[in-house]
């Protein structure tokens, strides 16, 4: 949980520096995601939040998630339609996700050379990349033992 606490503190500082509001709901959604072992789906977040805030509805969660993604605090795992906290939101470059299909653990990588090669190749083909998602699905070391 100390990792989750440090992520929340970092998110608070980052939002203050950027002049954006880190509301209690946004903070709580990030806390729930950061405390999870793997990715969380929006409706799982809604179920947890509804226990604390009876008025929580799907738009509440989706607005919070949209904000957290825009600020680089959370990543969407496209293949699972789930969300995971970014361990280093100050890293402005692309990322890659390693996803264990057994336990759901997610690790984030920052292989800048991979990103540069993809951007260069796309550019040479006249393609303008708007979003990049690289997810590798497999088995983590713990689960394969």
Coordinates of C-alpha atoms in Angstrom, one line a residue:
X1 CA 0.0 0.0 0.0
X2 CA 3.0 2.3 0.5
X3 CA 3.4 2.3 -3.3
X4 CA -0.2 3.3 -3.7
X5 CA 0.3 6.1 -1.2
X6 CA 3.4 7.4 -3.0
X7 CA 1.5 7.3 -6.3
X8 CA -1.3 9.3 -4.7
X9 CA 1.1 11.9 -3.4
X10 CA 2.9 12.1 -6.7
X11 CA -0.5 12.5 -8.5
X12 CA -1.5 15.3 -6.1
X13 CA 1.7 17.2 -6.8
X14 CA 1.4 16.7 -10.5
X15 CA -2.2 17.9 -10.6
X16 CA -1.2 21.0 -8.5
X17 CA 1.7 21.8 -10.9
X18 CA -0.6 21.5 -13.9
X19 CA -3.4 23.5 -12.3
X20 CA -6.0 20.7 -12.6
X21 CA -8.4 19.5 -9.9
X22 CA -7.7 16.2 -8.2
X23 CA -11.1 15.8 -6.7
X24 CA -11.9 13.3 -3.9
X25 CA -13.7 11.0 -6.4
X26 CA -10.7 11.1 -8.8
X27 CA -8.3 10.5 -5.8
X28 CA -10.4 7.5 -4.6
X29 CA -10.6 5.9 -8.0
X30 CA -6.8 6.2 -8.3
X31 CA -6.4 4.8 -4.8
X32 CA -8.5 1.8 -5.8
X33 CA -6.6 1.2 -9.0
X34 CA -3.2 1.7 -7.4
X35 CA -4.1 -0.7 -4.6
X36 CA -5.2 -3.5 -6.9
X37 CA -2.9 -6.4 -7.9
X38 CA -3.9 -6.2 -11.5
X39 CA -6.2 -4.2 -13.8
X40 CA -9.6 -3.2 -12.6
X41 CA -12.7 -2.9 -14.9
X42 CA -14.8 0.2 -14.7
X43 CA -17.8 -1.6 -13.3
X44 CA -15.6 -3.2 -10.6
X45 CA -14.6 0.3 -9.7
X46 CA -18.2 1.4 -9.7
X47 CA -19.2 -1.4 -7.3
X48 CA -16.4 -0.5 -4.9
X49 CA -17.1 3.3 -5.1
X50 CA -20.9 2.8 -4.7
X51 CA -20.3 1.3 -1.2
X52 CA -18.7 4.6 -0.2
X53 CA -20.7 7.0 -2.4
X54 CA -24.3 5.9 -2.9
X55 CA -24.7 8.4 -5.7
X56 CA -21.9 6.9 -7.8
X57 CA -23.0 6.0 -11.3
X58 CA -21.1 4.9 -14.5
X59 CA -20.5 8.5 -15.7
X60 CA -18.8 9.2 -12.4
X61 CA -16.3 6.5 -12.9
X62 CA -15.8 7.1 -16.7
X63 CA -15.2 10.9 -16.1
X64 CA -12.7 10.1 -13.3
X65 CA -10.9 7.5 -15.5
X66 CA -10.8 9.9 -18.5
X67 CA -9.2 12.5 -16.2
X68 CA -6.7 10.0 -14.8
X69 CA -5.7 8.8 -18.3
X70 CA -5.3 12.4 -19.6
X71 CA -3.0 13.2 -16.7
X72 CA -0.9 10.0 -17.4
X73 CA -1.8 8.5 -13.9
X74 CA -3.7 5.5 -15.3
X75 CA -3.4 3.3 -18.4
X76 CA -6.2 1.5 -20.1
X77 CA -5.4 -2.2 -20.8
X78 CA -7.2 -2.4 -24.2
X79 CA -7.2 -6.2 -24.4
X80 CA -8.9 -6.6 -21.0
X81 CA -10.9 -3.4 -20.9
X82 CA -9.4 -2.7 -17.5
X83 CA -7.3 0.1 -15.9
X84 CA -4.0 0.0 -14.1
X85 CA -2.1 2.8 -12.3
X86 CA 1.0 4.2 -14.0
X87 CA 4.0 3.6 -11.7
X88 CA 5.9 6.6 -13.2
X89 CA 3.5 9.2 -14.5
X90 CA 6.3 11.7 -15.0
X91 CA 7.5 9.5 -17.9
X92 CA 6.1 11.2 -20.9
X93 CA 7.0 8.6 -23.6
X94 CA 5.2 5.6 -24.8
X95 CA 5.0 2.4 -22.7
X96 CA 4.5 -1.3 -23.0
X97 CA 2.5 -3.5 -20.7
X98 CA 3.4 -7.1 -19.7
X99 CA 0.2 -8.8 -18.6
X100 CA 0.1 -12.2 -16.8
X101 CA -2.8 -14.2 -18.0
X102 CA -2.7 -16.4 -14.9
X103 CA -2.7 -13.9 -12.0
X104 CA -3.5 -10.6 -13.9
X105 CA -0.4 -8.8 -12.7
X106 CA 0.7 -6.0 -14.9
X107 CA 4.2 -4.6 -15.3
X108 CA 5.0 -1.4 -17.2
X109 CA 8.0 -1.1 -19.5
X110 CA 9.6 2.0 -21.1
X111 CA 11.6 0.8 -24.1
X112 CA 12.2 4.1 -25.8
X113 CA 14.1 2.5 -28.6
X114 CA 11.0 0.4 -29.5
X115 CA 8.8 3.6 -29.5
X116 CA 11.4 5.4 -31.6
X117 CA 11.5 2.6 -34.2
X118 CA 7.7 2.5 -34.4
X119 CA 7.4 6.3 -34.7
X120 CA 10.1 6.4 -37.4
X121 CA 8.6 3.6 -39.5
X122 CA 5.1 5.1 -39.2
X123 CA 6.4 8.5 -40.2
X124 CA 8.3 7.1 -43.2
X125 CA 4.9 5.6 -44.4
X126 CA 3.3 9.0 -43.9
X127 CA 1.3 7.8 -40.9
X128 CA 0.6 10.1 -38.0
X129 CA 0.4 8.0 -34.8
X130 CA -2.3 9.4 -32.4
X131 CA -2.2 6.6 -29.8
X132 CA 0.0 3.6 -29.2
X133 CA -0.8 0.5 -27.2
X134 CA 1.6 -2.4 -26.8
X135 CA 0.5 -5.2 -24.6
X136 CA 2.3 -8.5 -24.2
X137 CA 0.2 -11.3 -22.7
X138 CA 2.0 -14.3 -21.1
X139 CA 2.9 -15.8 -17.8
X140 CA 4.9 -14.0 -15.0
X141 CA 7.8 -15.6 -13.3
X142 CA 5.8 -16.4 -10.1
X143 CA 3.0 -18.2 -12.0
X144 CA 5.4 -20.2 -14.1
X145 CA 7.3 -21.5 -11.1

